[in-house]
Amino acid sequence: MIYGLGMLEGGLTWDYAQLMIENDMAGMILKTLKGIPMDEEHMSLDIIEEVGPGGEFISNPHTFENFRCLSAPTLLDRNSYDTWMERCNGKDIYERAYEKAIDLLENGKIEDPLPDNIRKQLCDVLEEATAETEELLAKEKE
């Protein structure tokens, strides 16, 4: 992800599925960077005391209620093989990523995140670069 999400071969190739997968990973990284909540509810010291040494937390209702808040990828699948085959029809992560990208392109709501003044500046830069390119191409033809 050095060159940007979705880029392959050192930036020579761009791939929609790769973008979706890396976006999933970036979301998990950002979640991790926010840190682990250390408040009384999340620490659950009372449950730790209740379970005691040698006990297990997997069957505790508190674990079930909170385990998804740690990481919730949309493409990475942590299920067993049988569950994955049932839920995903055997589609691998790239197939699901392409489907997600196509759905986003066809149905996603795209909001313009740029303020008007920044948009104008970018358009001005693009127009200037286009004019320079056309000028260089014209000189090459001479």
C-alpha atoms as an extended CHARMM CRD file, in Angstrom:
* protein
*
       142  EXT
         1         1  MET       CA              0.0000000000        0.0000000000        0.0000000000  PROA      1               0.0000000000
         2         2  ILE       CA              3.0020000000        2.2550000000       -0.4320000000  PROA      2               0.0000000000
         3         3  TYR       CA              1.7110000000        3.7070000000       -3.7210000000  PROA      3               0.0000000000
         4         4  GLY       CA             -1.9330000000        3.8970000000       -2.8220000000  PROA      4               0.0000000000
         5         5  LEU       CA             -4.9430000000        1.6940000000       -2.4830000000  PROA      5               0.0000000000
         6         6  GLY       CA             -5.6270000000       -0.4720000000       -5.5130000000  PROA      6               0.0000000000
         7         7  MET       CA             -2.2100000000       -0.0910000000       -7.0870000000  PROA      7               0.0000000000
         8         8  LEU       CA             -0.0950000000       -3.0450000000       -8.1450000000  PROA      8               0.0000000000
         9         9  GLU       CA              3.3100000000       -3.4510000000       -9.7780000000  PROA      9               0.0000000000
        10        10  GLY       CA              4.7610000000       -0.3640000000       -8.1780000000  PROA      10              0.0000000000
        11        11  GLY       CA              1.9040000000        1.7870000000       -9.4050000000  PROA      11              0.0000000000
        12        12  LEU       CA              1.9250000000        0.5620000000      -13.0060000000  PROA      12              0.0000000000
        13        13  THR       CA             -1.3920000000       -1.2640000000      -12.6210000000  PROA      13              0.0000000000
        14        14  TRP       CA             -4.5800000000       -0.3810000000      -10.7910000000  PROA      14              0.0000000000
        15        15  ASP       CA             -7.1900000000       -2.9280000000       -9.7740000000  PROA      15              0.0000000000
        16        16  TYR       CA            -10.7120000000       -2.4650000000       -8.4080000000  PROA      16              0.0000000000
        17        17  ALA       CA            -10.6260000000       -5.6830000000       -6.3640000000  PROA      17              0.0000000000
        18        18  GLN       CA             -7.2570000000       -4.7510000000       -4.8700000000  PROA      18              0.0000000000
        19        19  LEU       CA             -8.7200000000       -1.3730000000       -3.9020000000  PROA      19              0.0000000000
        20        20  MET       CA            -11.6400000000       -3.0130000000       -2.0930000000  PROA      20              0.0000000000
        21        21  ILE       CA             -9.3900000000       -5.4820000000       -0.2460000000  PROA      21              0.0000000000
        22        22  GLU       CA             -6.8870000000       -2.8240000000        0.8040000000  PROA      22              0.0000000000
        23        23  ASN       CA             -9.7160000000       -0.5330000000        1.8830000000  PROA      23              0.0000000000
        24        24  ASP       CA            -10.8790000000       -3.3510000000        4.1650000000  PROA      24              0.0000000000
        25        25  MET       CA             -7.3510000000       -3.6680000000        5.5670000000  PROA      25              0.0000000000
        26        26  ALA       CA             -6.9910000000        0.0980000000        5.9950000000  PROA      26              0.0000000000
        27        27  GLY       CA            -10.2360000000        0.1290000000        7.9720000000  PROA      27              0.0000000000
        28        28  MET       CA             -8.8690000000       -2.5120000000       10.3350000000  PROA      28              0.0000000000
        29        29  ILE       CA             -5.5990000000       -0.6000000000       10.7030000000  PROA      29              0.0000000000
        30        30  LEU       CA             -7.4430000000        2.6410000000       11.4900000000  PROA      30              0.0000000000
        31        31  LYS       CA             -9.5500000000        0.7950000000       14.0510000000  PROA      31              0.0000000000
        32        32  THR       CA             -6.3630000000       -0.5120000000       15.6860000000  PROA      32              0.0000000000
        33        33  LEU       CA             -4.7540000000        2.9430000000       15.7050000000  PROA      33              0.0000000000
        34        34  LYS       CA             -7.7360000000        4.3080000000       17.6200000000  PROA      34              0.0000000000
        35        35  GLY       CA             -6.6790000000        2.0230000000       20.4530000000  PROA      35              0.0000000000
        36        36  ILE       CA             -8.4160000000       -0.4460000000       22.6850000000  PROA      36              0.0000000000
        37        37  PRO       CA            -11.1050000000        0.9700000000       24.9720000000  PROA      37              0.0000000000
        38        38  MET       CA             -9.9250000000        0.7210000000       28.5620000000  PROA      38              0.0000000000
        39        39  ASP       CA            -13.1070000000        1.7800000000       30.3130000000  PROA      39              0.0000000000
        40        40  GLU       CA            -14.8840000000       -0.3140000000       32.9480000000  PROA      40              0.0000000000
        41        41  GLU       CA            -17.4120000000       -1.7590000000       30.4920000000  PROA      41              0.0000000000
        42        42  HSD       CA            -14.7980000000       -3.0060000000       28.0350000000  PROA      42              0.0000000000
        43        43  MET       CA            -12.2620000000       -4.1770000000       30.6100000000  PROA      43              0.0000000000
        44        44  SER       CA            -14.9310000000       -6.2780000000       32.3500000000  PROA      44              0.0000000000
        45        45  LEU       CA            -12.8600000000       -6.8790000000       35.4550000000  PROA      45              0.0000000000
        46        46  ASP       CA            -15.9010000000       -8.3690000000       37.1650000000  PROA      46              0.0000000000
        47        47  ILE       CA            -16.1440000000      -11.0470000000       34.4550000000  PROA      47              0.0000000000
        48        48  ILE       CA            -12.4120000000      -11.7400000000       34.6770000000  PROA      48              0.0000000000
        49        49  GLU       CA            -12.8110000000      -12.2590000000       38.4100000000  PROA      49              0.0000000000
        50        50  GLU       CA            -15.9250000000      -14.3880000000       37.8990000000  PROA      50              0.0000000000
        51        51  VAL       CA            -14.2590000000      -16.6670000000       35.3160000000  PROA      51              0.0000000000
        52        52  GLY       CA            -11.0670000000      -16.9370000000       37.3530000000  PROA      52              0.0000000000
        53        53  PRO       CA             -7.7590000000      -18.6340000000       36.5130000000  PROA      53              0.0000000000
        54        54  GLY       CA             -8.0700000000      -21.4770000000       34.0150000000  PROA      54              0.0000000000
        55        55  GLY       CA            -11.5670000000      -20.4240000000       32.9450000000  PROA      55              0.0000000000
        56        56  GLU       CA            -12.7030000000      -19.4580000000       29.4700000000  PROA      56              0.0000000000
        57        57  PHE       CA            -14.4070000000      -16.3580000000       28.1010000000  PROA      57              0.0000000000
        58        58  ILE       CA            -15.6900000000      -17.6500000000       24.7550000000  PROA      58              0.0000000000
        59        59  SER       CA            -19.0610000000      -18.7800000000       26.1150000000  PROA      59              0.0000000000
        60        60  ASN       CA            -19.5730000000      -15.6710000000       28.2380000000  PROA      60              0.0000000000
        61        61  PRO       CA            -22.4350000000      -13.4570000000       26.9690000000  PROA      61              0.0000000000
        62        62  HSD       CA            -20.2370000000      -10.3530000000       27.3400000000  PROA      62              0.0000000000
        63        63  THR       CA            -17.7170000000      -11.8230000000       24.8950000000  PROA      63              0.0000000000
        64        64  PHE       CA            -20.4570000000      -12.5940000000       22.3810000000  PROA      64              0.0000000000
        65        65  GLU       CA            -21.9040000000       -9.0880000000       22.6980000000  PROA      65              0.0000000000
        66        66  ASN       CA            -18.5400000000       -7.3750000000       22.1670000000  PROA      66              0.0000000000
        67        67  PHE       CA            -16.2330000000       -9.5060000000       20.0180000000  PROA      67              0.0000000000
        68        68  ARG       CA            -17.2930000000       -7.9040000000       16.7340000000  PROA      68              0.0000000000
        69        69  CYS       CA            -16.2700000000       -4.4210000000       17.8580000000  PROA      69              0.0000000000
        70        70  LEU       CA            -12.5920000000       -5.3540000000       17.6210000000  PROA      70              0.0000000000
        71        71  SER       CA            -12.5090000000       -5.7780000000       13.8760000000  PROA      71              0.0000000000
        72        72  ALA       CA            -15.2650000000       -6.0340000000       11.3190000000  PROA      72              0.0000000000
        73        73  PRO       CA            -13.8330000000       -6.5720000000        7.8480000000  PROA      73              0.0000000000
        74        74  THR       CA            -16.3500000000       -6.8150000000        5.0410000000  PROA      74              0.0000000000
        75        75  LEU       CA            -14.2960000000       -8.9940000000        2.6720000000  PROA      75              0.0000000000
        76        76  LEU       CA            -11.8230000000      -10.9310000000        4.7730000000  PROA      76              0.0000000000
        77        77  ASP       CA            -13.5430000000      -14.1210000000        5.8890000000  PROA      77              0.0000000000
        78        78  ARG       CA            -12.6230000000      -15.7430000000        9.1900000000  PROA      78              0.0000000000
        79        79  ASN       CA            -15.2290000000      -18.4800000000        9.0370000000  PROA      79              0.0000000000
        80        80  SER       CA            -14.6470000000      -22.1900000000        8.7490000000  PROA      80              0.0000000000
        81        81  TYR       CA            -14.3390000000      -23.6600000000        5.2610000000  PROA      81              0.0000000000
        82        82  ASP       CA            -17.8800000000      -25.0600000000        5.3620000000  PROA      82              0.0000000000
        83        83  THR       CA            -19.3960000000      -21.7640000000        6.5150000000  PROA      83              0.0000000000
        84        84  TRP       CA            -17.4200000000      -19.8590000000        3.8880000000  PROA      84              0.0000000000
        85        85  MET       CA            -18.6310000000      -22.2050000000        1.1390000000  PROA      85              0.0000000000
        86        86  GLU       CA            -22.2230000000      -21.8080000000        2.3290000000  PROA      86              0.0000000000
        87        87  ARG       CA            -22.1660000000      -18.0160000000        2.7910000000  PROA      87              0.0000000000
        88        88  CYS       CA            -19.9620000000      -17.1000000000       -0.1530000000  PROA      88              0.0000000000
        89        89  ASN       CA            -20.7850000000      -19.9000000000       -2.5880000000  PROA      89              0.0000000000
        90        90  GLY       CA            -17.0940000000      -20.7040000000       -2.7110000000  PROA      90              0.0000000000
        91        91  LYS       CA            -16.1840000000      -17.2520000000       -4.0920000000  PROA      91              0.0000000000
        92        92  ASP       CA            -12.7220000000      -16.1710000000       -3.0850000000  PROA      92              0.0000000000
        93        93  ILE       CA            -11.8590000000      -12.7320000000       -1.7750000000  PROA      93              0.0000000000
        94        94  TYR       CA            -11.0530000000      -11.3430000000       -5.2500000000  PROA      94              0.0000000000
        95        95  GLU       CA            -14.3840000000      -12.4360000000       -6.7030000000  PROA      95              0.0000000000
        96        96  ARG       CA            -16.2450000000      -10.8640000000       -3.7810000000  PROA      96              0.0000000000
        97        97  ALA       CA            -14.0970000000       -7.7260000000       -4.0180000000  PROA      97              0.0000000000
        98        98  TYR       CA            -14.8890000000       -7.2950000000       -7.7300000000  PROA      98              0.0000000000
        99        99  GLU       CA            -18.5910000000       -7.7560000000       -7.0030000000  PROA      99              0.0000000000
       100       100  LYS       CA            -18.3860000000       -5.1420000000       -4.2580000000  PROA      100             0.0000000000
       101       101  ALA       CA            -16.5390000000       -2.7060000000       -6.5470000000  PROA      101             0.0000000000
       102       102  ILE       CA            -19.0690000000       -3.1560000000       -9.3490000000  PROA      102             0.0000000000
       103       103  ASP       CA            -21.9480000000       -2.6640000000       -6.9160000000  PROA      103             0.0000000000
       104       104  LEU       CA            -20.3250000000        0.4860000000       -5.5480000000  PROA      104             0.0000000000
       105       105  LEU       CA            -19.7380000000        1.8600000000       -9.0570000000  PROA      105             0.0000000000
       106       106  GLU       CA            -23.2850000000        1.0910000000      -10.1660000000  PROA      106             0.0000000000
       107       107  ASN       CA            -25.2240000000        1.8830000000       -6.9890000000  PROA      107             0.0000000000
       108       108  GLY       CA            -22.9690000000        3.8310000000       -4.6460000000  PROA      108             0.0000000000
       109       109  LYS       CA            -23.7870000000        7.3430000000       -3.6040000000  PROA      109             0.0000000000
       110       110  ILE       CA            -20.8370000000        9.5570000000       -4.4270000000  PROA      110             0.0000000000
       111       111  GLU       CA            -20.5520000000       12.7830000000       -2.5270000000  PROA      111             0.0000000000
       112       112  ASP       CA            -18.1210000000       15.4270000000       -3.6710000000  PROA      112             0.0000000000
       113       113  PRO       CA            -15.6790000000       15.9240000000       -0.7790000000  PROA      113             0.0000000000
       114       114  LEU       CA            -13.9430000000       18.9170000000       -2.3480000000  PROA      114             0.0000000000
       115       115  PRO       CA            -14.8600000000       22.5110000000       -1.5920000000  PROA      115             0.0000000000
       116       116  ASP       CA            -15.5850000000       24.6080000000       -4.6950000000  PROA      116             0.0000000000
       117       117  ASN       CA            -12.3690000000       26.6450000000       -4.4240000000  PROA      117             0.0000000000
       118       118  ILE       CA            -10.2030000000       23.4890000000       -4.3460000000  PROA      118             0.0000000000
       119       119  ARG       CA            -12.1560000000       21.9970000000       -7.2420000000  PROA      119             0.0000000000
       120       120  LYS       CA            -11.5280000000       25.1730000000       -9.2780000000  PROA      120             0.0000000000
       121       121  GLN       CA             -7.8020000000       25.0910000000       -8.4820000000  PROA      121             0.0000000000
       122       122  LEU       CA             -7.5560000000       21.4580000000       -9.5730000000  PROA      122             0.0000000000
       123       123  CYS       CA             -9.4600000000       22.1890000000      -12.7810000000  PROA      123             0.0000000000
       124       124  ASP       CA             -7.1050000000       25.1080000000      -13.4770000000  PROA      124             0.0000000000
       125       125  VAL       CA             -4.0550000000       22.8610000000      -12.9840000000  PROA      125             0.0000000000
       126       126  LEU       CA             -5.5770000000       20.2450000000      -15.2840000000  PROA      126             0.0000000000
       127       127  GLU       CA             -6.3590000000       22.8260000000      -17.9820000000  PROA      127             0.0000000000
       128       128  GLU       CA             -2.8140000000       24.1830000000      -17.7670000000  PROA      128             0.0000000000
       129       129  ALA       CA             -1.2880000000       20.7020000000      -18.0040000000  PROA      129             0.0000000000
       130       130  THR       CA             -3.5460000000       19.8350000000      -20.9430000000  PROA      130             0.0000000000
       131       131  ALA       CA             -2.5220000000       23.0140000000      -22.7770000000  PROA      131             0.0000000000
       132       132  GLU       CA              1.1760000000       22.2710000000      -22.1630000000  PROA      132             0.0000000000
       133       133  THR       CA              0.7670000000       18.7040000000      -23.3930000000  PROA      133             0.0000000000
       134       134  GLU       CA             -1.0320000000       19.8480000000      -26.5410000000  PROA      134             0.0000000000
       135       135  GLU       CA              1.7120000000       22.4080000000      -27.1510000000  PROA      135             0.0000000000
       136       136  LEU       CA              4.4420000000       19.7560000000      -26.7800000000  PROA      136             0.0000000000
       137       137  LEU       CA              2.6100000000       17.3720000000      -29.1060000000  PROA      137             0.0000000000
       138       138  ALA       CA              2.2090000000       20.1390000000      -31.6900000000  PROA      138             0.0000000000
       139       139  LYS       CA              5.9540000000       20.8840000000      -31.5680000000  PROA      139             0.0000000000
       140       140  GLU       CA              6.7470000000       17.1940000000      -32.0320000000  PROA      140             0.0000000000
       141       141  LYS       CA              4.6710000000       17.1080000000      -35.1940000000  PROA      141             0.0000000000
       142       142  GLU       CA              6.6130000000       20.0220000000      -36.7130000000  PROA      142             0.0000000000
